[in-house]
PDB file of C-alpha atoms in Angstrom:
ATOM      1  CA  UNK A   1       1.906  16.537  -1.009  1.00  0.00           C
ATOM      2  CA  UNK A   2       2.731  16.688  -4.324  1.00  0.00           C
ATOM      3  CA  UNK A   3       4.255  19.507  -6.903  1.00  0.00           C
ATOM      4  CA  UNK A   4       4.860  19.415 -10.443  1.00  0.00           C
ATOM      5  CA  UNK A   5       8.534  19.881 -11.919  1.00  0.00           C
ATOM      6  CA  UNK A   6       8.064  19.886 -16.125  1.00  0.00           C
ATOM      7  CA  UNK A   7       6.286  16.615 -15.938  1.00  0.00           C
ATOM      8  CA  UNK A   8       7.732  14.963 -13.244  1.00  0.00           C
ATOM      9  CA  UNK A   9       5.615  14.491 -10.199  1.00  0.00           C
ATOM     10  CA  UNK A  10       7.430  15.465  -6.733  1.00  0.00           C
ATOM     11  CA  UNK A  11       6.708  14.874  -3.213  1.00  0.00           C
ATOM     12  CA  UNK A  12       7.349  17.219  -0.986  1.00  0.00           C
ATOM     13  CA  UNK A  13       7.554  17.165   2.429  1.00  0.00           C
ATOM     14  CA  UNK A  14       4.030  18.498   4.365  1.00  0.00           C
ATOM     15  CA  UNK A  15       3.812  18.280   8.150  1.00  0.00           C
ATOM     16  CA  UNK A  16       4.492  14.614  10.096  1.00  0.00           C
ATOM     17  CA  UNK A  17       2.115  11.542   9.665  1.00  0.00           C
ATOM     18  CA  UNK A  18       2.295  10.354  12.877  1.00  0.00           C
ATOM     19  CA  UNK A  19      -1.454   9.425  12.896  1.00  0.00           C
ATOM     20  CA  UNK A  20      -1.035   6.777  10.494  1.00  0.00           C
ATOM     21  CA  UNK A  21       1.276   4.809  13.665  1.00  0.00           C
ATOM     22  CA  UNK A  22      -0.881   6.228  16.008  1.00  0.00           C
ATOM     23  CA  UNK A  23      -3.860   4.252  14.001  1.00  0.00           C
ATOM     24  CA  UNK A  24      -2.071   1.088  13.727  1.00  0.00           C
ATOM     25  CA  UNK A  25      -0.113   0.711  16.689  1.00  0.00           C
ATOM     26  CA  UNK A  26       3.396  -0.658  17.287  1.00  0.00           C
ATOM     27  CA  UNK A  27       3.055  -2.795  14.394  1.00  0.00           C
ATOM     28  CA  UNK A  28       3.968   0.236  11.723  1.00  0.00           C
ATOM     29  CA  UNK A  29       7.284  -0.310  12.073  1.00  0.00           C
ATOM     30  CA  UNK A  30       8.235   2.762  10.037  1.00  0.00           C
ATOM     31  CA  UNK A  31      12.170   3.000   9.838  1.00  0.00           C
ATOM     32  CA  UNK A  32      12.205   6.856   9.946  1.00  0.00           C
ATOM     33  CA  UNK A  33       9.521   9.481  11.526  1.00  0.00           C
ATOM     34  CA  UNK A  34       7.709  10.059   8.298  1.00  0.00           C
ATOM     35  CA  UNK A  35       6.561  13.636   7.109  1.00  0.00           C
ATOM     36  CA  UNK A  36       3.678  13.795   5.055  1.00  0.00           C
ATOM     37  CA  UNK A  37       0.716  15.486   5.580  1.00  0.00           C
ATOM     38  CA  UNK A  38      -2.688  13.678   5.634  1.00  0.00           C
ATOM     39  CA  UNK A  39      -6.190  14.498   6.404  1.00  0.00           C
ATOM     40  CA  UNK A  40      -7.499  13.804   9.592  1.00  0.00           C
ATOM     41  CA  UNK A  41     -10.730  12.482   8.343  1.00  0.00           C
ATOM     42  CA  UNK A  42      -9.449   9.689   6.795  1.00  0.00           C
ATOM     43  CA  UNK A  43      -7.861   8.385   9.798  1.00  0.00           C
ATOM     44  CA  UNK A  44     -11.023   8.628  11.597  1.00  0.00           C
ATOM     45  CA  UNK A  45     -13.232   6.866   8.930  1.00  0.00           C
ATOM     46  CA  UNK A  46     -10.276   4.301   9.301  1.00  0.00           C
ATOM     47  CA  UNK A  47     -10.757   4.158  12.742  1.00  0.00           C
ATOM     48  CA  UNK A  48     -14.406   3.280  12.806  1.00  0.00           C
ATOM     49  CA  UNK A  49     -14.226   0.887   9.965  1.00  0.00           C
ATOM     50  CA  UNK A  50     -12.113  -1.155  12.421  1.00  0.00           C
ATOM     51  CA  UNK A  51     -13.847  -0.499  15.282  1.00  0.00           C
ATOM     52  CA  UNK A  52     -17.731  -1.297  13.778  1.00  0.00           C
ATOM     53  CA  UNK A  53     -16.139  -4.577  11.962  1.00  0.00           C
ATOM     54  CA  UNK A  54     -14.728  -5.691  14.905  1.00  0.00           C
ATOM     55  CA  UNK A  55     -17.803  -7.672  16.385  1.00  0.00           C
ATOM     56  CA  UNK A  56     -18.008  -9.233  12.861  1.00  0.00           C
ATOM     57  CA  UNK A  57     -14.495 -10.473  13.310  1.00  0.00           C
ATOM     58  CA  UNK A  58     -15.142 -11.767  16.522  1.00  0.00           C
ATOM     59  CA  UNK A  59     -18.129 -13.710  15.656  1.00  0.00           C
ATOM     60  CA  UNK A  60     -16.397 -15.391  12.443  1.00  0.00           C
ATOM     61  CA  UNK A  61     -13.557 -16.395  14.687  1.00  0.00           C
ATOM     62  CA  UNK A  62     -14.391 -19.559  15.356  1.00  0.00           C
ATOM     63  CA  UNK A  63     -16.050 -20.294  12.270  1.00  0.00           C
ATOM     64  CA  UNK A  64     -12.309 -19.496  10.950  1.00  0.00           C
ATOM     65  CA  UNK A  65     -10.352 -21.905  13.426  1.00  0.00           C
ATOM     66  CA  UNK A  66     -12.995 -24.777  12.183  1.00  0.00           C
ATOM     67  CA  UNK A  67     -11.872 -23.948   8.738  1.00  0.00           C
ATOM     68  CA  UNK A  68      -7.790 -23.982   9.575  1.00  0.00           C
ATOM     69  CA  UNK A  69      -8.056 -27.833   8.629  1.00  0.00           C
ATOM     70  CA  UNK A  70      -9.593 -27.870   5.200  1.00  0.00           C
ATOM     71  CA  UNK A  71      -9.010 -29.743   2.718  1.00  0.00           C
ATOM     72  CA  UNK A  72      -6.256 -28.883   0.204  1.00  0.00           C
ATOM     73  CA  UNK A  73      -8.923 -28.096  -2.808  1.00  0.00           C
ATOM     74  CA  UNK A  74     -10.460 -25.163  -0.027  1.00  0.00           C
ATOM     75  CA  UNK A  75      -6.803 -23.555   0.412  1.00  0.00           C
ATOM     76  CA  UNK A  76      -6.975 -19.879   1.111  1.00  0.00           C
ATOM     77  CA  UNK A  77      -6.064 -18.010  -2.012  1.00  0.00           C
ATOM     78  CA  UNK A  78      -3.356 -15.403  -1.790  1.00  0.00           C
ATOM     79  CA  UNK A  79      -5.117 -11.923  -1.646  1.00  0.00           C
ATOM     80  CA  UNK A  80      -3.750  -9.136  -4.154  1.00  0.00           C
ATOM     81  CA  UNK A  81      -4.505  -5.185  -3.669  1.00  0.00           C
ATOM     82  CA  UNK A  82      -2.777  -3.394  -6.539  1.00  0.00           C
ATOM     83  CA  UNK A  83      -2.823   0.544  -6.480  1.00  0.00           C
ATOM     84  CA  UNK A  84      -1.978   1.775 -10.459  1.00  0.00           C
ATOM     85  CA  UNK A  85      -0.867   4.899 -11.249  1.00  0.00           C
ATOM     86  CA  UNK A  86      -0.015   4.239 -14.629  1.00  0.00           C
ATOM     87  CA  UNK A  87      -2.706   2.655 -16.816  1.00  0.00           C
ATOM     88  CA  UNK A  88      -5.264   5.739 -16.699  1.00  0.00           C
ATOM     89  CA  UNK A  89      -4.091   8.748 -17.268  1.00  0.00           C
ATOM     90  CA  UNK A  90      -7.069  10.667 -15.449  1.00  0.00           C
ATOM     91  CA  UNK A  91      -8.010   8.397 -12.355  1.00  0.00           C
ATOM     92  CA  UNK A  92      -6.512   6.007  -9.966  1.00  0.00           C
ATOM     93  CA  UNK A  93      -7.131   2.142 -10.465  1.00  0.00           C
ATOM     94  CA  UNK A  94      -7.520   0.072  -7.592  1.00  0.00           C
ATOM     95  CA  UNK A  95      -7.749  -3.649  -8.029  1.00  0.00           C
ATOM     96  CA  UNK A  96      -8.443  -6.284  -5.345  1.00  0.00           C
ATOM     97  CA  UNK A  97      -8.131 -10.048  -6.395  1.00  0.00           C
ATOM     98  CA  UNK A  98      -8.670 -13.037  -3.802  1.00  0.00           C
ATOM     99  CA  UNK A  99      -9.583 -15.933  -5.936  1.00  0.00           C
ATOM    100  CA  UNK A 100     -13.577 -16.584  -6.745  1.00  0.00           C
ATOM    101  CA  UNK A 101     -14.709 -15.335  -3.331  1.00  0.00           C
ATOM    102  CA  UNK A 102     -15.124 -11.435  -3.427  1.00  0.00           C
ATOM    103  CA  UNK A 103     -18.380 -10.153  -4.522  1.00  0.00           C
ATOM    104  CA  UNK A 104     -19.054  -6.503  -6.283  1.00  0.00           C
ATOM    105  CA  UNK A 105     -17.689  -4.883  -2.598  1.00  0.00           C
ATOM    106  CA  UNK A 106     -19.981  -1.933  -2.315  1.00  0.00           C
ATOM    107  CA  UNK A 107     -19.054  -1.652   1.473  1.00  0.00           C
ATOM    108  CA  UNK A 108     -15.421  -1.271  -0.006  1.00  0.00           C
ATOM    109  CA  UNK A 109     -16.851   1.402  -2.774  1.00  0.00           C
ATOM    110  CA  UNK A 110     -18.338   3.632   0.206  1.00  0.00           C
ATOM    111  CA  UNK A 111     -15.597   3.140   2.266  1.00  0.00           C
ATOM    112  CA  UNK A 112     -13.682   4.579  -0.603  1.00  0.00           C
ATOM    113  CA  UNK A 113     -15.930   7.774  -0.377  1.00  0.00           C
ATOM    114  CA  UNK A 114     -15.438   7.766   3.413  1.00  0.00           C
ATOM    115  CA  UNK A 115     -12.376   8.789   2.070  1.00  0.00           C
ATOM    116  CA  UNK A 116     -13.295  12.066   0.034  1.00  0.00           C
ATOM    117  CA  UNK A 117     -12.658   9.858  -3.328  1.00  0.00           C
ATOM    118  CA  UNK A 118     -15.374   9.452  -5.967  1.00  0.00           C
ATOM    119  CA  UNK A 119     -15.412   5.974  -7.816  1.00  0.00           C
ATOM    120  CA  UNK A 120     -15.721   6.822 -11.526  1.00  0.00           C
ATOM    121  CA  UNK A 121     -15.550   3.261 -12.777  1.00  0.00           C
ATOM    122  CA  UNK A 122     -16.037  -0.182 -11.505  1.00  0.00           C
ATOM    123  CA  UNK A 123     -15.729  -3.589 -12.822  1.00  0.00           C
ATOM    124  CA  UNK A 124     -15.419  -7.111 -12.478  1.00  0.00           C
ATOM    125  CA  UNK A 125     -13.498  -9.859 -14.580  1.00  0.00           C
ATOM    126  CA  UNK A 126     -13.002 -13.305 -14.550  1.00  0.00           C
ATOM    127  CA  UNK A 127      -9.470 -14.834 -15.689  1.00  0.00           C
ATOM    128  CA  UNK A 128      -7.304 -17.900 -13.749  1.00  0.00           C
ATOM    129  CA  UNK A 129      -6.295 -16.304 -11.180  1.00  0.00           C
ATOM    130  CA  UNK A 130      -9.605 -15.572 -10.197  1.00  0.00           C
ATOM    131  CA  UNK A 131     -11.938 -12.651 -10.089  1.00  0.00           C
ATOM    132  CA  UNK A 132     -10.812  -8.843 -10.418  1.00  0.00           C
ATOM    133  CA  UNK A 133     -12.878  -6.302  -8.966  1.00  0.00           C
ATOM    134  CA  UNK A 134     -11.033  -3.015 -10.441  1.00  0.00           C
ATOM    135  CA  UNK A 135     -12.367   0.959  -9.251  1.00  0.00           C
ATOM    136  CA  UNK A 136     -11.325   3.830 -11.129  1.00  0.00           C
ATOM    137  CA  UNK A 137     -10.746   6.719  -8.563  1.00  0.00           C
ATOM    138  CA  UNK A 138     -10.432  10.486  -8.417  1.00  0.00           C
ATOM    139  CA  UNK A 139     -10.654  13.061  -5.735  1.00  0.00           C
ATOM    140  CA  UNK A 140     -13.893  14.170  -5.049  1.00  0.00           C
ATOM    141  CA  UNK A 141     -12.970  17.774  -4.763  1.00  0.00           C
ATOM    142  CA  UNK A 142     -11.036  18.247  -7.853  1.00  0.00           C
ATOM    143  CA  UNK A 143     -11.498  15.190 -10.394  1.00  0.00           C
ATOM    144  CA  UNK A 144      -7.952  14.276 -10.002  1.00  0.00           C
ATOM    145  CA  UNK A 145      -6.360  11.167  -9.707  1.00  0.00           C
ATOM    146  CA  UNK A 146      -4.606  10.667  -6.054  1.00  0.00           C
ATOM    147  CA  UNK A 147      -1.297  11.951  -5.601  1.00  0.00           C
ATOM    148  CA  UNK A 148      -0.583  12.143  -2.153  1.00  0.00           C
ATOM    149  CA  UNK A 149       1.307   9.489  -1.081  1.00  0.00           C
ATOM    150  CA  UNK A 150      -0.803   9.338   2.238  1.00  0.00           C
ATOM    151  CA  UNK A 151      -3.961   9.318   0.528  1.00  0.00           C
ATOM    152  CA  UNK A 152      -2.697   6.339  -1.505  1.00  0.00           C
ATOM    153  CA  UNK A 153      -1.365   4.512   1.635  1.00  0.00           C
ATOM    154  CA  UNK A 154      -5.002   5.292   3.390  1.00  0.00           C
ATOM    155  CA  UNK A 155      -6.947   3.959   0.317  1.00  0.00           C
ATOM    156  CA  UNK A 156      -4.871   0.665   0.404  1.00  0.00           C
ATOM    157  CA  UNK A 157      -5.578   0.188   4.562  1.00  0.00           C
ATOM    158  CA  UNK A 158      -9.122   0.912   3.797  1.00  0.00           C
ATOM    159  CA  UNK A 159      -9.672  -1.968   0.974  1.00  0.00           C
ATOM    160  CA  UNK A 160      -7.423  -4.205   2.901  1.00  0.00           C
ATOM    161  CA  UNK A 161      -9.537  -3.473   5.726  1.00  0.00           C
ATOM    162  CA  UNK A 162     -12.749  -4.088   4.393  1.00  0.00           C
ATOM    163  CA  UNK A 163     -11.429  -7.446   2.967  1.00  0.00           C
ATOM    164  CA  UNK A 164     -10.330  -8.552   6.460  1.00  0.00           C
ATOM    165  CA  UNK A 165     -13.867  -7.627   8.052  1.00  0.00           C
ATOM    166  CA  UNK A 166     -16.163  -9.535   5.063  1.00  0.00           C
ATOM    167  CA  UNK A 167     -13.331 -12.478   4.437  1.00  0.00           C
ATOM    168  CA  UNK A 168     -11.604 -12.956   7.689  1.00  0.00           C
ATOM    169  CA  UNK A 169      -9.912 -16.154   6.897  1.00  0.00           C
ATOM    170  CA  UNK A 170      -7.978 -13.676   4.397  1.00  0.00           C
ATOM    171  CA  UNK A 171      -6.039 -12.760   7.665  1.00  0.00           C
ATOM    172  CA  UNK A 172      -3.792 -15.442   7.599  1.00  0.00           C
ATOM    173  CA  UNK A 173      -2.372 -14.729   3.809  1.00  0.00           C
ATOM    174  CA  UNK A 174      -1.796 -10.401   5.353  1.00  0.00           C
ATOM    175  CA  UNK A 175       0.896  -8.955   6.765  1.00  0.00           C
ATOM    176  CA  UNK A 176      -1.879  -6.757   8.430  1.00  0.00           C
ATOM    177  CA  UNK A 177      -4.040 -10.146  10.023  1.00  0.00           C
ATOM    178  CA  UNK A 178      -0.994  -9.690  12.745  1.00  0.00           C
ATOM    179  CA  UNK A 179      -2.484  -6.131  13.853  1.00  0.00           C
ATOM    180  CA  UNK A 180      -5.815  -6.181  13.333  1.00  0.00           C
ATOM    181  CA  UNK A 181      -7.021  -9.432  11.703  1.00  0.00           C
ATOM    182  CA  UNK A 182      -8.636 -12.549  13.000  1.00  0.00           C
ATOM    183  CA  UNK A 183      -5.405 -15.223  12.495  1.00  0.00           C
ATOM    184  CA  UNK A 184      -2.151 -13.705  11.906  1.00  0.00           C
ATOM    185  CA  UNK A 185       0.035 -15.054   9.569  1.00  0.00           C
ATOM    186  CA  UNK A 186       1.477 -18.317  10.518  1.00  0.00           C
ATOM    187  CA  UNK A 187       4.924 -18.223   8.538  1.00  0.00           C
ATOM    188  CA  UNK A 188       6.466 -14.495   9.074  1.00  0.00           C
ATOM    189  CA  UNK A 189       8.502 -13.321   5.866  1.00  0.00           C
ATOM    190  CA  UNK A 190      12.472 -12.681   6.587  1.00  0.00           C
ATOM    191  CA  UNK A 191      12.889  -9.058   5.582  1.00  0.00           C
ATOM    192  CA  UNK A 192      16.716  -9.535   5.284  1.00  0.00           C
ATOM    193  CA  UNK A 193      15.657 -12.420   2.840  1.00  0.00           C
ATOM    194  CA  UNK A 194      12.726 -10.569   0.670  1.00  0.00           C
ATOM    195  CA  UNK A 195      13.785  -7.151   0.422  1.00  0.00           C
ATOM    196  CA  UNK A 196      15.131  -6.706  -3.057  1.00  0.00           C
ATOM    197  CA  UNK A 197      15.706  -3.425  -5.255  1.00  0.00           C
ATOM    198  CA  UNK A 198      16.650  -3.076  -8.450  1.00  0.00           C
ATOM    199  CA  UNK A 199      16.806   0.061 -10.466  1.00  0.00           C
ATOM    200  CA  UNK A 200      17.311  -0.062 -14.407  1.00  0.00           C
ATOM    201  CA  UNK A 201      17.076   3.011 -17.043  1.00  0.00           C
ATOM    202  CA  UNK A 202      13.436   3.620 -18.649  1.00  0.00           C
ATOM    203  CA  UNK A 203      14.612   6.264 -21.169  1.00  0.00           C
ATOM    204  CA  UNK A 204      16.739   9.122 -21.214  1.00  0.00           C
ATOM    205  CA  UNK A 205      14.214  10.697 -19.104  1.00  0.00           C
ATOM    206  CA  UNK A 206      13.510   8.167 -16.359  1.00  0.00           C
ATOM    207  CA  UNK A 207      14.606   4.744 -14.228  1.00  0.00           C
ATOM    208  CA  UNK A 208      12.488   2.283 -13.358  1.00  0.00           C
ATOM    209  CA  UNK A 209      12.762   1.161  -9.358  1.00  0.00           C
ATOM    210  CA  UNK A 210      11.800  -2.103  -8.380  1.00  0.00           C
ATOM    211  CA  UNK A 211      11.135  -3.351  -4.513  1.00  0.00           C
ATOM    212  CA  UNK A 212      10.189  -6.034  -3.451  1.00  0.00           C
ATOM    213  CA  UNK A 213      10.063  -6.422   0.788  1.00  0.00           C
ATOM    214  CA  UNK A 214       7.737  -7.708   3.766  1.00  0.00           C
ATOM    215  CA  UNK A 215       4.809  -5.444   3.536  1.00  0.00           C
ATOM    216  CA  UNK A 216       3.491  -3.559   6.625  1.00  0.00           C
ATOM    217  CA  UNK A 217       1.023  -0.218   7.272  1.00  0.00           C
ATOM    218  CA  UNK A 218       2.735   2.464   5.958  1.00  0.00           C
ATOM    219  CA  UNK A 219       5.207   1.444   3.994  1.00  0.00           C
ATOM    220  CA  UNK A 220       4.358   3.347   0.705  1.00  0.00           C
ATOM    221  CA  UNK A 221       4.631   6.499   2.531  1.00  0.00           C
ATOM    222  CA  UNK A 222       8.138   5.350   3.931  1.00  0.00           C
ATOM    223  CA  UNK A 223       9.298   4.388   0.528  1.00  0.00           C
ATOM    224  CA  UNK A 224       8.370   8.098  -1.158  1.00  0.00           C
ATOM    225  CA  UNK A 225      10.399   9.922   1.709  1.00  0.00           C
ATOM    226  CA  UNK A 226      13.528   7.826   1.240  1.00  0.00           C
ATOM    227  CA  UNK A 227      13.484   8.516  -2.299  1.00  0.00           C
ATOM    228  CA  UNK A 228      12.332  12.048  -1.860  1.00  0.00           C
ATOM    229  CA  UNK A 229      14.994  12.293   0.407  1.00  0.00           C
ATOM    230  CA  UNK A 230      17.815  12.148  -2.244  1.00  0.00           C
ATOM    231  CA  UNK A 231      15.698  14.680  -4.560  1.00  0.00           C
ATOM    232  CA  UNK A 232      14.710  11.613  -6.656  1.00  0.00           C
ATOM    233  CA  UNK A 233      11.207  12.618  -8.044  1.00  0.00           C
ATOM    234  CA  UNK A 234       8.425   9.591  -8.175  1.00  0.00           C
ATOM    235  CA  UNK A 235       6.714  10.361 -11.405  1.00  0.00           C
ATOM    236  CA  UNK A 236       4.190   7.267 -11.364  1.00  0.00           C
ATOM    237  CA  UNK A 237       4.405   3.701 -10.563  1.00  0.00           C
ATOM    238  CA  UNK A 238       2.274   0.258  -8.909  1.00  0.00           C
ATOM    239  CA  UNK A 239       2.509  -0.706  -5.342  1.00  0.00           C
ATOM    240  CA  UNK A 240       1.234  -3.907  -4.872  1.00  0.00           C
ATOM    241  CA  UNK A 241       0.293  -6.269  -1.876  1.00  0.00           C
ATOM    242  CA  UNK A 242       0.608  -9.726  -2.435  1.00  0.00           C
ATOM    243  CA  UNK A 243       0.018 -11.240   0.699  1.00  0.00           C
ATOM    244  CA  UNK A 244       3.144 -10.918   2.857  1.00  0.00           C
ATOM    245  CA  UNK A 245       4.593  -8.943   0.768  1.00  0.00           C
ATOM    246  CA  UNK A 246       4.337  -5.609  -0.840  1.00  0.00           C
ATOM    247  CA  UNK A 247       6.086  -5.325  -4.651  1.00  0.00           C
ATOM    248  CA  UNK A 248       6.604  -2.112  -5.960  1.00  0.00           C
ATOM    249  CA  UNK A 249       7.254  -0.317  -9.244  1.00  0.00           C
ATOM    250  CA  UNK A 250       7.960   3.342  -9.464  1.00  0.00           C
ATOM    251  CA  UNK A 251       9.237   5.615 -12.268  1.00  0.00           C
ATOM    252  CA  UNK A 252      11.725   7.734 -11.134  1.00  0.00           C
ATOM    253  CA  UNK A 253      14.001  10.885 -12.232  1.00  0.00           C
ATOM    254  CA  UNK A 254      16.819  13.545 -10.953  1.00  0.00           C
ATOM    255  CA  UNK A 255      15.924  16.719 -12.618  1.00  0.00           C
ATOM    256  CA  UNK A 256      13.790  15.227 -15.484  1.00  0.00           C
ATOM    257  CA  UNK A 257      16.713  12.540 -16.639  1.00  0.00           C
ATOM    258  CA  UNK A 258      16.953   9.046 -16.016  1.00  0.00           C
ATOM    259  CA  UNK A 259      19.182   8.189 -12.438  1.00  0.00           C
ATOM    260  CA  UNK A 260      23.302   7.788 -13.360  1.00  0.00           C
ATOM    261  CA  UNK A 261      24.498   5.153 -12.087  1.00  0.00           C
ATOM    262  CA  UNK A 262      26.304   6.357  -8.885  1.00  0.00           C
ATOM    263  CA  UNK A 263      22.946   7.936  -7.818  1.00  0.00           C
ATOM    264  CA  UNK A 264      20.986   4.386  -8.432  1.00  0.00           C
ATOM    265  CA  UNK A 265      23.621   2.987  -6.104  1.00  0.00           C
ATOM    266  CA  UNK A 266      23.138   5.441  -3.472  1.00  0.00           C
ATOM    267  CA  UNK A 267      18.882   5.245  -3.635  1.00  0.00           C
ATOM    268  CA  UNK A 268      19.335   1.088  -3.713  1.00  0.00           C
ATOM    269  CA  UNK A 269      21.837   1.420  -0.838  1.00  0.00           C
ATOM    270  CA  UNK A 270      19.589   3.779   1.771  1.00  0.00           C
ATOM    271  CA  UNK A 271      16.341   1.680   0.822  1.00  0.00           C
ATOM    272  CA  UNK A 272      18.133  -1.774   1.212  1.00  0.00           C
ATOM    273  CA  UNK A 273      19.352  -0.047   4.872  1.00  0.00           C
ATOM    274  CA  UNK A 274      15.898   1.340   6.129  1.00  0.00           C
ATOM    275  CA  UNK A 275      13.500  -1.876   4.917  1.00  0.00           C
ATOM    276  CA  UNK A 276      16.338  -4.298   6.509  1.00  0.00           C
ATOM    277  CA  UNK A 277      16.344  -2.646   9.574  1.00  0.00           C
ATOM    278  CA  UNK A 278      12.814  -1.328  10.390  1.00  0.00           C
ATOM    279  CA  UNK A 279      12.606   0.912  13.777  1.00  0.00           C
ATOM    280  CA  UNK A 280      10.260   2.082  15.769  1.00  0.00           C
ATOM    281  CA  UNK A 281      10.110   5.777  17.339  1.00  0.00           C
ATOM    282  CA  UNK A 282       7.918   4.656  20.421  1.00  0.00           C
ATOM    283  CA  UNK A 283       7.950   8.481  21.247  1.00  0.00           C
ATOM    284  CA  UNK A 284       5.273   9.189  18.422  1.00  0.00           C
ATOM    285  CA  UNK A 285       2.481   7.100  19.410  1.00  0.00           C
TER     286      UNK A 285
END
């Protein structure tokens, strides 16, 4: 949940989340019990999006195994989800890239209203990197972009989802293909290795956090309660999830003014501890 502070955007902290682990199993390794609220409804249209793609899955299976030997030119491109909360002032963009193979994903559009989200704007681009499909979202009950850091996580699970069901050789290239995919990753990323933060100043009135660590479900909702934790406000900011990973840019502030420098040790220091050493509270499933 989210409250407004002059213009700074801060997350409170609404009742636990525990149905987000409960969802994805043992593999949301979520360092600490998180405590945001989120609507139940989502997790269920989550939850039968998996189960009604799973025959799908199960059918492409082999036809994914035969493909594990292709030739170089037919490599599996690296898929990219990007969730922006900065370029449009009035909606959230969503942007899903895996090379020339997605199509205008209408299945991902409704799934997207499965959520209580209305898609304002869609399109699709061509550039090197392949083709962009990009949806401009808002809540459908008040017009607003997404704030809740829940939401936000949900939305990304859902496109990620329908990705896996409609391009299941993208499994191999997710973190996620290891819970609920059709071939999990076959190189695991070294989270001691990948994690890295960096915080710089972005004004007088805000710092700009960088992360970069192995992704997993969850993880933008663990991020916003270790800052929140420290009274750090998240005004804005990009999660991304580029394959294995997840990179992450957020524009932060301590009582509307950019972090000192004692404080940007202290938020680097407890998010280098909790995404090096991810735990599991078995108790909450």
């Amino acid at each position: 949940m989210a409250s407004a502070s002059g213009s700074a955007l801060r997350f409170t902290e609404p009742p636990s989340s525990r149905a987000i682990r409960r969802e994805f199993g043992a593999f949301c390794l979520a360092p600490r019990t998180v405590t945001f609220g989120f609507v139940d409804k989502s997790i269920t249209n989550l939850h039968r999006l998996r189960l009604s793609s799973l025959k799908t899955r199960a059918s492409n299976a082999t036809a994914v195994e035969e493909n594990a030997n292709a030739a170089d030119s037919d490599k599996v491109p690296t898929p990219v989800v990007i969730i922006d909360q900065d370029s449009d002032p009035d909606a959230t963009v969503v942007e899903v890239t895996f090379g020339d193979r997605l199509g205008a994903l209408l299945d991902t559009m409704n799934a997207l209203k499965n959520l209580g989200l209305n898609v304002v704007k869609a399109n699709v681009y061509l550039d090197s990197s392949g083709k962009h499909n990009k949806f401009a979202i808002t809540k459908a009950d008040s017009g607003r972009k997404v704030e809740d850091p829940e939401l936000l996580e949900a939305i990304r699970l859902t496109v990620i989802n329908n990705m896996l069901e409609f391009h299941p050789e993208s499994s191999s290239q997710l973190a996620m293909g290891a819970a609920f995919g059709v071939l999990p990753p076959t190189e695991l990323v070294d989270v001691d290795i990948a994690t890295q933060v960096s915080i710089k100043d972005d004004g007088p009135d805000r710092s700009l956090l960088y992360i970069e660590t192995a992704d997993r479900p969850g993880l933008l909702v663990e991020l916003v309660k270790i800052i929140s934790d420290i009274s750090v406000a998240v005004e804005s900011g990009e999660f991304d999830t580029e394959g294995l990973l997840a990179k992450v840019k957020f524009h932060v502030s301590y009582r509307n003014k950019a972090l000192i420098k004692p404080l940007q040790q202290v938020l680097a220091n407890s998010l280098r501890y909790f995404l090096r050493r991810p735990s599991t509270d078995e108790s909450s499933f």
